[in-house]
Short mmCIF file of C-alpha atoms in Angstrom, two decimals:
data_model
loop_
_atom_site.label_atom_id
_atom_site.label_comp_id
_atom_site.label_asym_id
_atom_site.label_seq_id
_atom_site.Cartn_x
_atom_site.Cartn_y
_atom_site.Cartn_z
CA MET Y 318 -85.95 -0.63 -65.16
CA LEU Y 319 -82.92 -1.27 -62.96
CA LEU Y 320 -81.59 1.42 -60.62
CA GLU Y 321 -78.54 0.45 -58.55
CA ARG Y 322 -76.74 2.73 -56.07
CA ILE Y 323 -73.00 2.06 -55.77
CA TYR Y 324 -71.79 3.63 -52.54
CA ASP Y 325 -68.21 4.39 -51.51
CA HIS Y 326 -68.13 4.62 -47.71
CA ASP Y 327 -64.59 6.03 -47.80
CA LEU Y 328 -65.64 9.24 -49.57
CA ALA Y 329 -69.37 8.97 -48.72
CA GLN Y 330 -70.02 9.13 -52.48
CA ALA Y 331 -72.83 7.55 -54.49
CA SER Y 332 -72.84 6.67 -58.16
CA TYR Y 333 -75.69 5.07 -60.05
CA LEU Y 334 -76.18 2.44 -62.73
CA ILE Y 335 -79.57 2.74 -64.39
CA GLY Y 336 -80.56 0.14 -66.95
CA CYS Y 337 -83.27 -0.87 -69.36
CA GLN Y 338 -83.68 -4.65 -69.24
CA ALA Y 339 -85.65 -4.76 -72.47
CA ALA Y 340 -82.81 -3.16 -74.45
CA GLY Y 341 -79.95 -4.57 -72.36
CA GLN Y 342 -78.47 -1.08 -72.05
CA ALA Y 343 -77.34 0.97 -69.05
CA ILE Y 344 -76.04 4.40 -68.12
CA VAL Y 345 -73.71 5.19 -65.22
CA VAL Y 346 -73.93 8.56 -63.44
CA ASP Y 347 -70.99 9.96 -61.43
CA PRO Y 348 -68.75 6.88 -61.60
CA ARG Y 349 -65.64 6.57 -59.50
CA ARG Y 350 -62.30 5.75 -61.08
CA ASP Y 351 -62.02 2.06 -60.13
CA ILE Y 352 -64.63 0.96 -62.64
CA GLN Y 353 -64.75 -2.82 -62.27
CA VAL Y 354 -67.79 -2.57 -59.99
CA TYR Y 355 -69.84 -1.11 -62.87
CA LEU Y 356 -68.59 -3.61 -65.42
CA ASP Y 357 -69.45 -6.50 -63.09
CA LEU Y 358 -72.89 -5.09 -62.26
CA ALA Y 359 -73.75 -4.62 -65.92
CA ALA Y 360 -72.54 -8.12 -66.77
CA ARG Y 361 -74.61 -9.70 -63.97
CA ASN Y 362 -77.69 -8.06 -65.46
CA SER Y 363 -76.81 -8.89 -69.09
CA MET Y 364 -76.42 -5.23 -69.95
CA SER Y 365 -73.97 -3.11 -71.89
CA ILE Y 366 -72.96 0.31 -70.57
CA THR Y 367 -73.78 2.60 -73.48
CA ALA Y 368 -73.77 6.00 -71.76
CA VAL Y 369 -71.83 7.74 -68.99
CA THR Y 370 -72.46 11.14 -67.47
CA GLU Y 371 -71.81 13.20 -64.36
CA THR Y 372 -73.67 15.88 -62.46
CA HIS Y 373 -70.85 18.43 -62.12
CA ILE Y 374 -67.11 19.03 -61.83
CA HIS Y 375 -66.43 17.16 -58.61
CA ALA Y 376 -64.10 18.36 -55.86
CA ASP Y 377 -64.06 15.42 -53.45
CA PHE Y 378 -63.06 12.56 -55.76
CA LEU Y 379 -61.51 12.02 -59.16
CA SER Y 380 -64.22 11.21 -61.67
CA GLY Y 381 -64.21 7.86 -63.45
CA SER Y 382 -66.35 9.06 -66.36
CA ARG Y 383 -63.52 9.10 -68.89
CA GLU Y 384 -62.15 5.82 -67.56
CA LEU Y 385 -65.48 4.04 -67.94
CA ALA Y 386 -66.25 5.53 -71.34
CA ALA Y 387 -62.83 4.45 -72.62
CA ALA Y 388 -63.31 0.91 -71.31
CA THR Y 389 -66.82 0.42 -72.72
CA GLY Y 390 -67.04 2.71 -75.74
CA ALA Y 391 -70.00 4.42 -74.08
CA THR Y 392 -71.01 7.94 -75.05
CA LEU Y 393 -69.76 10.44 -72.46
CA SER Y 394 -71.89 13.51 -71.71
CA VAL Y 395 -71.08 16.46 -69.42
CA SER Y 396 -72.59 19.83 -68.57
CA ALA Y 397 -72.46 22.74 -71.00
CA GLU Y 398 -73.86 25.11 -68.37
CA GLY Y 399 -72.15 27.52 -65.97
CA GLY Y 400 -70.48 29.96 -68.34
CA ALA Y 401 -67.02 30.08 -69.89
CA ASP Y 402 -65.13 29.45 -66.63
CA TRP Y 403 -66.93 26.18 -65.99
CA GLN Y 404 -66.55 24.35 -69.27
CA TYR Y 405 -64.95 20.92 -69.30
CA ALA Y 406 -61.65 20.88 -71.18
CA PHE Y 407 -61.96 17.38 -72.68
CA GLU Y 408 -63.93 15.92 -75.55
CA ALA Y 409 -67.47 14.85 -74.64
CA GLU Y 410 -71.05 15.55 -75.63
CA ARG Y 411 -72.40 18.69 -73.97
CA LEU Y 412 -75.73 18.84 -72.16
CA SER Y 413 -77.78 21.96 -71.49
CA ASP Y 414 -80.94 22.39 -69.45
CA GLY Y 415 -83.72 20.25 -70.96
CA ASP Y 416 -81.42 18.03 -73.04
CA THR Y 417 -82.01 14.29 -72.83
CA ILE Y 418 -80.09 11.01 -72.83
CA THR Y 419 -81.95 7.92 -74.05
CA VAL Y 420 -81.06 4.41 -72.86
CA GLY Y 421 -83.51 1.86 -74.22
CA ASN Y 422 -86.90 2.81 -72.79
CA LEU Y 423 -85.35 5.20 -70.28
CA THR Y 424 -84.96 8.93 -70.65
CA LEU Y 425 -82.72 11.12 -68.50
CA THR Y 426 -83.56 14.83 -68.71
CA ALA Y 427 -80.91 17.32 -67.63
CA LEU Y 428 -81.97 20.10 -65.24
CA HIS Y 429 -79.59 22.98 -64.65
CA THR Y 430 -79.47 23.33 -60.85
CA PRO Y 431 -76.63 25.75 -60.02
CA GLY Y 432 -75.58 26.63 -56.49
CA HIS Y 433 -73.16 23.97 -55.32
CA THR Y 434 -71.33 24.72 -58.56
CA PRO Y 435 -72.35 26.95 -61.50
CA GLU Y 436 -72.50 24.10 -64.05
CA HIS Y 437 -74.38 21.57 -61.89
CA LEU Y 438 -76.95 19.31 -63.55
CA SER Y 439 -79.55 17.06 -61.95
CA TYR Y 440 -81.26 14.31 -63.95
CA LEU Y 441 -84.94 13.41 -64.11
CA VAL Y 442 -85.38 9.72 -64.92
CA THR Y 443 -88.44 8.51 -66.83
CA ASP Y 444 -89.19 4.83 -67.38
CA GLY Y 445 -90.89 4.94 -70.77
CA ALA Y 446 -92.06 1.34 -70.47
CA VAL Y 447 -94.42 2.43 -67.69
CA THR Y 448 -95.15 6.15 -68.07
CA ASP Y 449 -94.23 9.34 -69.85
CA GLN Y 450 -93.73 11.13 -66.52
CA PRO Y 451 -90.48 11.13 -64.50
CA GLY Y 452 -90.37 9.12 -61.30
CA TYR Y 453 -86.85 9.76 -60.04
CA LEU Y 454 -84.34 12.56 -59.66
CA LEU Y 455 -80.58 12.07 -59.50
CA SER Y 456 -79.75 15.22 -57.57
CA GLY Y 457 -75.95 14.98 -57.43
CA ASP Y 458 -74.67 17.58 -54.96
CA PHE Y 459 -77.80 19.74 -55.20
CA VAL Y 460 -80.23 18.19 -52.70
CA PHE Y 461 -79.14 15.57 -50.17
CA SER Y 462 -81.19 13.63 -47.65
CA GLY Y 463 -81.73 16.35 -45.05
CA ASP Y 464 -79.28 18.90 -46.46
CA LEU Y 465 -78.02 20.82 -49.49
CA GLY Y 466 -74.73 20.91 -51.37
CA ARG Y 467 -72.52 23.60 -49.89
CA PRO Y 468 -71.89 26.63 -52.14
CA ASP Y 469 -68.58 27.66 -50.55
CA LEU Y 470 -66.21 24.97 -51.84
CA LEU Y 471 -65.03 27.20 -54.67
CA ASP Y 472 -63.78 29.64 -52.02
CA GLU Y 473 -62.56 26.96 -49.61
CA ALA Y 474 -60.68 24.75 -52.04
CA ALA Y 475 -60.59 26.16 -55.57
CA GLY Y 476 -59.23 29.67 -55.06
CA GLY Y 477 -62.50 31.55 -55.38
CA VAL Y 478 -63.13 34.84 -53.58
CA ASP Y 479 -66.58 35.30 -52.02
CA THR Y 480 -68.24 33.08 -54.62
CA ARG Y 481 -70.20 31.47 -51.76
CA TYR Y 482 -72.77 34.28 -51.69
CA GLU Y 483 -73.64 34.07 -55.36
CA GLY Y 484 -73.65 30.26 -55.07
CA ALA Y 485 -76.05 30.45 -52.13
CA ARG Y 486 -78.37 32.76 -54.09
CA GLN Y 487 -78.25 30.37 -57.05
CA LEU Y 488 -79.04 27.44 -54.78
CA TYR Y 489 -82.05 29.28 -53.38
CA GLY Y 490 -83.21 29.91 -56.95
CA SER Y 491 -82.69 26.29 -57.97
CA LEU Y 492 -84.82 25.12 -55.04
CA ARG Y 493 -87.56 27.66 -55.73
CA ASP Y 494 -87.68 27.45 -59.50
CA VAL Y 495 -86.78 23.80 -60.12
CA PHE Y 496 -86.91 21.44 -57.14
CA LEU Y 497 -90.10 22.66 -55.48
CA ARG Y 498 -91.94 22.63 -58.80
CA LEU Y 499 -91.43 18.89 -59.11
CA PRO Y 500 -94.16 16.49 -57.94
CA ASP Y 501 -93.96 15.39 -54.30
CA HIS Y 502 -93.85 11.67 -55.13
CA LEU Y 503 -90.58 12.00 -57.05
CA GLN Y 504 -87.85 9.87 -55.44
CA VAL Y 505 -84.57 11.73 -54.97
CA PHE Y 506 -81.21 9.94 -55.12
CA PRO Y 507 -78.32 12.21 -54.01
CA GLY Y 508 -74.61 12.01 -54.75
CA HIS Y 509 -73.42 11.85 -51.12
CA GLY Y 510 -74.37 10.62 -47.67
CA ALA Y 511 -73.36 11.28 -44.09
CA GLY Y 512 -69.64 11.92 -43.67
CA SER Y 513 -69.16 13.88 -46.88
CA ALA Y 514 -67.56 17.32 -46.66
CA CYS Y 515 -69.89 18.52 -49.44
CA GLY Y 516 -72.47 19.60 -46.84
CA LYS Y 517 -72.75 20.08 -43.09
CA ALA Y 518 -75.66 17.85 -42.03
CA LEU Y 519 -76.10 15.10 -44.62
CA GLY Y 520 -78.37 12.23 -43.61
CA SER Y 521 -77.50 8.56 -43.89
CA LEU Y 522 -80.64 7.63 -45.82
CA PRO Y 523 -79.82 6.57 -49.39
CA SER Y 524 -82.78 8.47 -50.83
CA THR Y 525 -85.53 10.94 -50.05
CA SER Y 526 -88.43 12.52 -51.93
CA VAL Y 527 -89.39 15.97 -53.08
CA GLY Y 528 -92.39 15.96 -50.76
CA TYR Y 529 -90.41 14.87 -47.71
CA GLU Y 530 -87.78 17.56 -48.19
CA ARG Y 531 -90.48 20.15 -48.83
CA LEU Y 532 -92.09 19.33 -45.47
CA TYR Y 533 -89.18 18.44 -43.19
CA SER Y 534 -85.92 19.93 -44.48
CA TRP Y 535 -84.23 22.73 -42.55
CA TRP Y 536 -84.48 24.95 -45.61
CA GLY Y 537 -88.18 24.41 -46.37
CA PRO Y 538 -89.47 27.17 -44.03
CA TYR Y 539 -87.10 29.73 -45.56
CA LEU Y 540 -88.45 28.97 -49.03
CA ALA Y 541 -92.05 28.97 -47.80
CA LEU Y 542 -91.54 32.46 -46.31
CA GLY Y 543 -89.50 33.76 -49.22
CA ASP Y 544 -86.66 34.53 -46.79
CA GLU Y 545 -83.63 34.40 -49.11
CA GLN Y 546 -81.27 36.22 -46.72
CA GLY Y 547 -82.18 33.98 -43.81
CA PHE Y 548 -81.61 30.95 -46.04
CA ILE Y 549 -78.18 32.21 -47.09
CA ARG Y 550 -77.11 32.88 -43.50
CA GLU Y 551 -78.21 29.43 -42.31
CA LEU Y 552 -76.69 27.66 -45.32
CA LEU Y 553 -73.26 29.23 -44.96
CA ASP Y 554 -73.02 29.02 -41.17
CA GLY Y 555 -71.00 26.14 -39.73
CA GLN Y 556 -69.83 24.45 -42.92
CA PRO Y 557 -67.00 21.99 -42.18
CA ASP Y 558 -63.38 22.42 -43.22
CA ALA Y 559 -62.76 21.35 -46.80
CA PRO Y 560 -59.63 19.23 -47.30
CA ALA Y 561 -57.00 21.03 -49.35
CA TYR Y 562 -56.83 18.27 -51.95
CA PHE Y 563 -60.31 19.30 -53.14
CA GLY Y 564 -58.65 22.06 -55.17
CA ARG Y 565 -56.57 19.51 -57.09
CA MET Y 566 -59.64 17.31 -57.68
CA LYS Y 567 -61.59 20.25 -59.07
CA HIS Y 568 -58.80 21.16 -61.50
CA GLN Y 569 -58.13 17.59 -62.64
CA ASN Y 570 -61.81 16.83 -63.14
CA ARG Y 571 -62.24 19.92 -65.29
CA GLN Y 572 -59.19 19.11 -67.39
CA GLY Y 573 -60.00 15.40 -67.56
CA PRO Y 574 -58.42 12.77 -65.29
CA ALA Y 575 -55.80 10.54 -66.88
CA VAL Y 576 -57.21 7.27 -68.21
CA LEU Y 577 -55.37 4.43 -66.49
CA GLY Y 578 -56.68 1.52 -68.55
CA ALA Y 579 -56.53 -2.07 -67.34
CA ARG Y 580 -54.57 -2.53 -64.12
CA GLY Y 581 -53.00 -5.86 -63.25
CA PRO Y 582 -52.43 -7.06 -59.69
CA LEU Y 583 -49.71 -5.35 -57.68
CA ALA Y 584 -46.51 -7.34 -57.23
CA GLU Y 585 -45.04 -8.20 -53.85
CA MET Y 586 -41.75 -6.34 -53.49
CA ASP Y 587 -38.51 -7.51 -51.98
CA ALA Y 588 -37.83 -6.11 -48.49
CA THR Y 589 -34.23 -5.30 -49.39
CA THR Y 590 -35.34 -3.25 -52.40
CA VAL Y 591 -37.92 -1.37 -50.35
CA ALA Y 592 -35.45 -0.78 -47.52
CA ALA Y 593 -32.97 0.75 -49.95
CA GLY Y 594 -35.69 2.90 -51.52
CA VAL Y 595 -36.86 4.12 -48.12
CA GLU Y 596 -33.28 4.97 -47.13
CA ASP Y 597 -32.51 7.03 -50.24
CA GLY Y 598 -36.01 8.54 -50.54
CA SER Y 599 -36.85 6.90 -53.87
CA LEU Y 600 -39.83 5.05 -52.33
CA VAL Y 601 -42.40 5.93 -49.69
CA LEU Y 602 -44.18 3.29 -47.61
CA MET Y 603 -47.85 3.71 -46.70
CA ASP Y 604 -48.20 1.99 -43.34
CA THR Y 605 -51.74 0.63 -43.07
CA ARG Y 606 -51.48 -0.79 -39.53
CA PRO Y 607 -53.50 0.55 -36.57
CA VAL Y 608 -52.19 3.54 -34.62
CA GLU Y 609 -51.02 1.37 -31.71
CA ALA Y 610 -48.90 -0.79 -34.02
CA VAL Y 611 -47.37 2.29 -35.67
CA HIS Y 612 -46.49 3.71 -32.25
CA SER Y 613 -44.67 0.46 -31.45
CA GLY Y 614 -42.39 0.96 -34.45
CA SER Y 615 -42.67 2.08 -38.04
CA VAL Y 616 -40.49 2.94 -41.02
CA PRO Y 617 -38.76 6.32 -41.32
CA ARG Y 618 -40.72 8.87 -43.40
CA SER Y 619 -43.59 6.40 -43.90
CA LEU Y 620 -47.14 7.70 -44.16
CA SER Y 621 -49.74 6.36 -41.74
CA LEU Y 622 -53.11 5.17 -43.09
CA PRO Y 623 -54.50 3.48 -39.95
CA ASN Y 624 -58.12 3.20 -41.10
CA PRO Y 625 -58.45 0.89 -44.13
CA GLY Y 626 -61.93 2.21 -44.86
CA LYS Y 627 -60.58 5.76 -45.23
CA ALA Y 628 -57.52 5.04 -47.37
CA ALA Y 629 -58.60 7.49 -50.09
CA SER Y 630 -59.42 10.35 -47.74
CA HIS Y 631 -56.37 9.93 -45.53
CA GLY Y 632 -54.03 9.16 -48.41
CA ALA Y 633 -54.98 12.44 -50.09
CA TRP Y 634 -54.31 14.30 -46.82
CA ALA Y 635 -50.83 12.86 -46.49
CA TYR Y 636 -49.54 12.72 -50.08
CA ASP Y 637 -49.87 15.49 -52.66
CA PRO Y 638 -49.06 14.19 -56.17
CA GLU Y 639 -48.76 17.76 -57.46
CA ARG Y 640 -45.65 18.22 -55.29
CA ASP Y 641 -44.52 14.64 -54.81
CA SER Y 642 -43.85 11.99 -57.44
CA THR Y 643 -42.24 9.42 -55.13
CA PRO Y 644 -43.50 5.91 -55.97
CA ILE Y 645 -45.71 4.38 -53.27
CA VAL Y 646 -45.34 0.95 -51.67
CA LEU Y 647 -48.32 -0.35 -49.70
CA LEU Y 648 -48.11 -2.38 -46.53
CA ALA Y 649 -50.66 -5.12 -47.24
CA ALA Y 650 -51.16 -8.77 -46.36
CA ASP Y 651 -51.47 -9.95 -49.95
CA ALA Y 652 -52.12 -8.82 -53.52
CA GLU Y 653 -55.90 -8.74 -53.00
CA GLN Y 654 -55.67 -6.39 -50.02
CA ALA Y 655 -53.09 -4.27 -51.84
CA GLY Y 656 -55.41 -4.03 -54.83
CA ASP Y 657 -58.24 -2.84 -52.60
CA TYR Y 658 -56.04 -0.09 -51.13
CA TRP Y 659 -54.94 0.86 -54.64
CA ASP Y 660 -58.57 1.16 -55.76
CA HIS Y 661 -59.17 3.62 -52.94
CA LEU Y 662 -56.07 5.66 -53.73
CA ILE Y 663 -56.79 6.15 -57.43
CA ARG Y 664 -60.17 7.62 -56.47
CA VAL Y 665 -58.20 10.67 -55.32
CA GLY Y 666 -55.45 10.56 -57.97
CA LEU Y 667 -52.72 8.72 -56.04
CA ASP Y 668 -51.77 6.61 -59.03
CA ARG Y 669 -48.06 5.91 -58.51
CA VAL Y 670 -48.41 2.67 -56.53
CA VAL Y 671 -45.67 0.27 -57.59
CA GLY Y 672 -46.12 -2.70 -55.28
CA TYR Y 673 -46.79 -3.98 -51.80
CA LEU Y 674 -44.96 -5.45 -48.84
CA PRO Y 675 -46.61 -7.84 -46.35
CA SER Y 676 -44.42 -6.85 -43.38
CA ILE Y 677 -41.98 -4.15 -42.27
CA GLU Y 678 -39.55 -6.83 -41.09
CA GLY Y 679 -36.15 -6.11 -42.58
CA LEU Y 680 -36.84 -2.42 -43.07
CA PRO Y 681 -35.23 0.39 -41.07
CA ALA Y 682 -37.28 1.11 -37.96
CA VAL Y 683 -38.15 4.17 -35.92
CA THR Y 684 -40.51 4.73 -32.98
CA PRO Y 685 -42.67 7.86 -33.39
CA ALA Y 686 -42.51 10.24 -30.44
CA VAL Y 687 -45.60 10.09 -28.23
CA VAL Y 688 -46.42 12.03 -25.06
CA SER Y 689 -48.99 11.06 -22.42
CA PRO Y 690 -51.64 13.51 -21.20
CA ALA Y 691 -49.90 13.58 -17.80
CA GLU Y 692 -46.64 14.65 -19.44
CA LEU Y 693 -48.16 17.21 -21.80
CA ALA Y 694 -47.84 20.24 -19.49
CA SER Y 695 -44.12 19.64 -18.96
CA THR Y 696 -43.33 18.80 -22.59
CA ASP Y 697 -41.08 21.31 -24.34
CA ARG Y 698 -42.93 22.41 -27.47
CA VAL Y 699 -43.28 25.38 -29.78
CA LEU Y 700 -46.85 24.55 -30.84
CA LEU Y 701 -49.81 22.46 -29.67
CA LEU Y 702 -51.68 21.64 -32.87
CA ASP Y 703 -55.31 20.48 -32.95
CA VAL Y 704 -55.86 18.73 -36.30
CA ARG Y 705 -59.62 18.27 -35.88
CA GLY Y 706 -62.24 20.36 -37.66
CA ARG Y 707 -63.16 23.93 -36.79
CA GLY Y 708 -66.43 22.89 -35.20
CA GLU Y 709 -64.78 20.28 -32.99
CA HIS Y 710 -62.17 22.77 -31.85
CA ALA Y 711 -64.81 25.40 -31.09
CA ALA Y 712 -66.81 22.89 -29.03
CA GLY Y 713 -63.84 22.19 -26.77
CA HIS Y 714 -60.06 22.03 -27.03
CA ILE Y 715 -56.87 21.94 -24.97
CA ALA Y 716 -55.92 25.43 -23.81
CA GLY Y 717 -53.34 27.12 -26.01
CA SER Y 718 -53.82 24.85 -29.02
CA ARG Y 719 -54.08 26.05 -32.60
CA GLN Y 720 -56.57 24.44 -34.98
CA LEU Y 721 -55.50 23.25 -38.43
CA ASN Y 722 -57.50 20.47 -40.04
CA ALA Y 723 -55.56 17.27 -40.78
CA GLY Y 724 -56.62 17.57 -44.41
CA ARG Y 725 -54.84 20.92 -44.65
CA VAL Y 726 -51.58 20.52 -42.73
CA LEU Y 727 -49.52 19.50 -45.75
CA TRP Y 728 -50.62 22.65 -47.58
CA ASN Y 729 -49.89 25.03 -44.68
CA GLN Y 730 -46.29 24.16 -43.89
CA ASP Y 731 -45.17 27.78 -44.15
CA SER Y 732 -47.36 28.65 -41.16
CA LEU Y 733 -45.81 25.97 -38.94
CA PRO Y 734 -42.54 26.23 -36.98
CA ARG Y 735 -39.56 24.39 -38.45
CA GLU Y 736 -37.56 24.67 -35.24
CA GLY Y 737 -38.71 22.92 -32.07
CA THR Y 738 -41.35 20.27 -31.38
CA ILE Y 739 -44.96 20.37 -32.54
CA VAL Y 740 -47.32 18.34 -30.35
CA THR Y 741 -50.39 17.20 -32.27
CA TYR Y 742 -53.75 15.73 -31.38
CA CYS Y 743 -57.16 14.95 -32.91
CA GLN Y 744 -60.17 13.32 -31.23
CA THR Y 745 -59.02 9.71 -30.78
CA GLY Y 746 -55.67 9.51 -32.58
CA VAL Y 747 -56.46 8.22 -36.09
CA ARG Y 748 -56.44 11.54 -37.95
CA ASN Y 749 -53.53 12.62 -35.79
CA SER Y 750 -51.48 9.64 -36.95
CA VAL Y 751 -52.09 10.60 -40.59
CA ALA Y 752 -51.28 14.28 -40.09
CA SER Y 753 -48.21 13.72 -37.92
CA SER Y 754 -46.72 11.21 -40.37
CA ALA Y 755 -47.16 13.72 -43.20
CA LEU Y 756 -45.47 16.44 -41.14
CA ARG Y 757 -42.57 14.17 -40.15
CA ARG Y 758 -41.99 13.24 -43.78
CA ALA Y 759 -41.99 16.97 -44.59
CA GLY Y 760 -39.18 17.50 -42.07
CA PHE Y 761 -41.02 18.69 -38.95
CA THR Y 762 -40.32 17.43 -35.45
CA VAL Y 763 -43.61 16.04 -34.19
CA THR Y 764 -44.80 14.38 -30.99
CA GLU Y 765 -48.29 12.87 -30.84
CA LEU Y 766 -50.52 13.19 -27.79
CA ASP Y 767 -51.35 9.65 -26.73
CA GLY Y 768 -55.11 9.10 -26.90
CA SER Y 769 -55.49 12.60 -28.37
CA TYR Y 770 -58.27 14.84 -27.06
CA ALA Y 771 -60.45 11.98 -25.79
CA GLY Y 772 -57.50 10.54 -23.85
CA TRP Y 773 -56.66 13.95 -22.42
CA ARG Y 774 -60.25 14.44 -21.24
CA ARG Y 775 -60.26 11.03 -19.53
CA TRP Y 776 -57.03 11.91 -17.78
CA GLN Y 777 -58.46 15.26 -16.65
CA GLU Y 778 -61.50 13.52 -15.21
CA GLY Y 779 -59.26 11.01 -13.46
CA GLN Y 780 -57.44 13.89 -11.83
CA GLY Y 781 -60.73 15.20 -10.48
CA HIS Y 782 -60.89 18.14 -12.88
CA ASP Y 783 -64.08 19.26 -14.61
CA ALA Y 784 -63.03 18.10 -18.07
CA GLY Y 785 -65.96 19.75 -19.80
CA HIS Y 786 -65.01 23.11 -18.27
CA SER Y 787 -61.26 22.75 -18.55
CA ALA Y 788 -61.49 21.70 -22.19
CA ALA Y 789 -63.77 24.51 -23.16
CA ALA Y 790 -63.02 26.94 -25.92
CA SER Y 791 -62.60 29.63 -23.26
CA GLY Y 792 -59.05 28.36 -22.93
CA VAL Y 793 -59.14 27.27 -19.30
CA ALA Y 794 -56.38 24.70 -18.74
#
């Protein structure tokens, strides 16, 4: 038996290729949309991908299940659970609790584990060449290393109203009636790691076990005492902001993401063509340089993606393909780097990438407005906007600031002032660069706080102020 974890650090998302060497067959669970990694892995192990499945209707990335099934001819299976409102809208085999998928000597048994979502399935994996008992659990967004899948995303991102309470009750039931009835030795492989917005305290470990979580998880004592209400309160308290694009992912994954097919390398574009497109608004440039380089000069209405490892996350914050169909040009050194960025972007449905440019030389230039911490108090502004998460803002912020997560600014334009200057900040400046570029492109007048909150705190300390006190949520300046 072969079990390989394919991890996307951008979205903190894990997919799995599980293969039977004797039969030369493999199944992929929860694949991402750039599928070459699975094709290469199967080929290296002399296997054919004969089955594809997923644990649930994802909200944080666009599923590659249809893409991979179309490329390989594999049988695609999805959940039949969750009721009428949670049925997939595309053609695929349907799995209910207890149904199985066979791949050579391997058997995957579906377990209905609702809570994170109503239709959620986990998969027991049995290696029939060794035993008739399962040894592994692919838990998807049910149980993570050290945490659980949050049950409030349907409210936060998909338009639900108070579904979090029923989801939390379902999650409690799934733990009690399914997870804790499994043997302690069972190895658990979750769908996400630290950094994912699908939970509030995910660990970095790639796997755990039923026994370890039973003994050491935060939720174990609540289950041991039968304290459902205490469990629900603890589970729902302090969940992080969910990016607004999660709602689009949920809808597209239910309907079925478009199948892209084979993608050739991106072509290098002519600077004159891009300059003309930027001027008339028929192209948008995604500037992938660091924040400092962008502050030295960028392209009008370009979108800032200053962290290459977070191109998917940040790209989905700054560009909404449901409202915007402008073709994208990537700032990249060469076709290989451009292809890597493109792979990240299609994971969140930013498909309209038409080429790349190695330099902004020859393009119209603009210098984004930046204000130093020393100048902040005297800067004329209508709003000081903190684009960090709720928890960060609550732990300490600049007096008078309003919190609005960077992953939500594009979807909350009606709540922001169109007249006057908005001064924005995050923790160090990276998220701020993404959010401010999106707001500028949307027509807002934005000035970024140089160094963001960390820079402001250093300046306060340099002035002899008690930065911890003056930055506190009490609002002391």
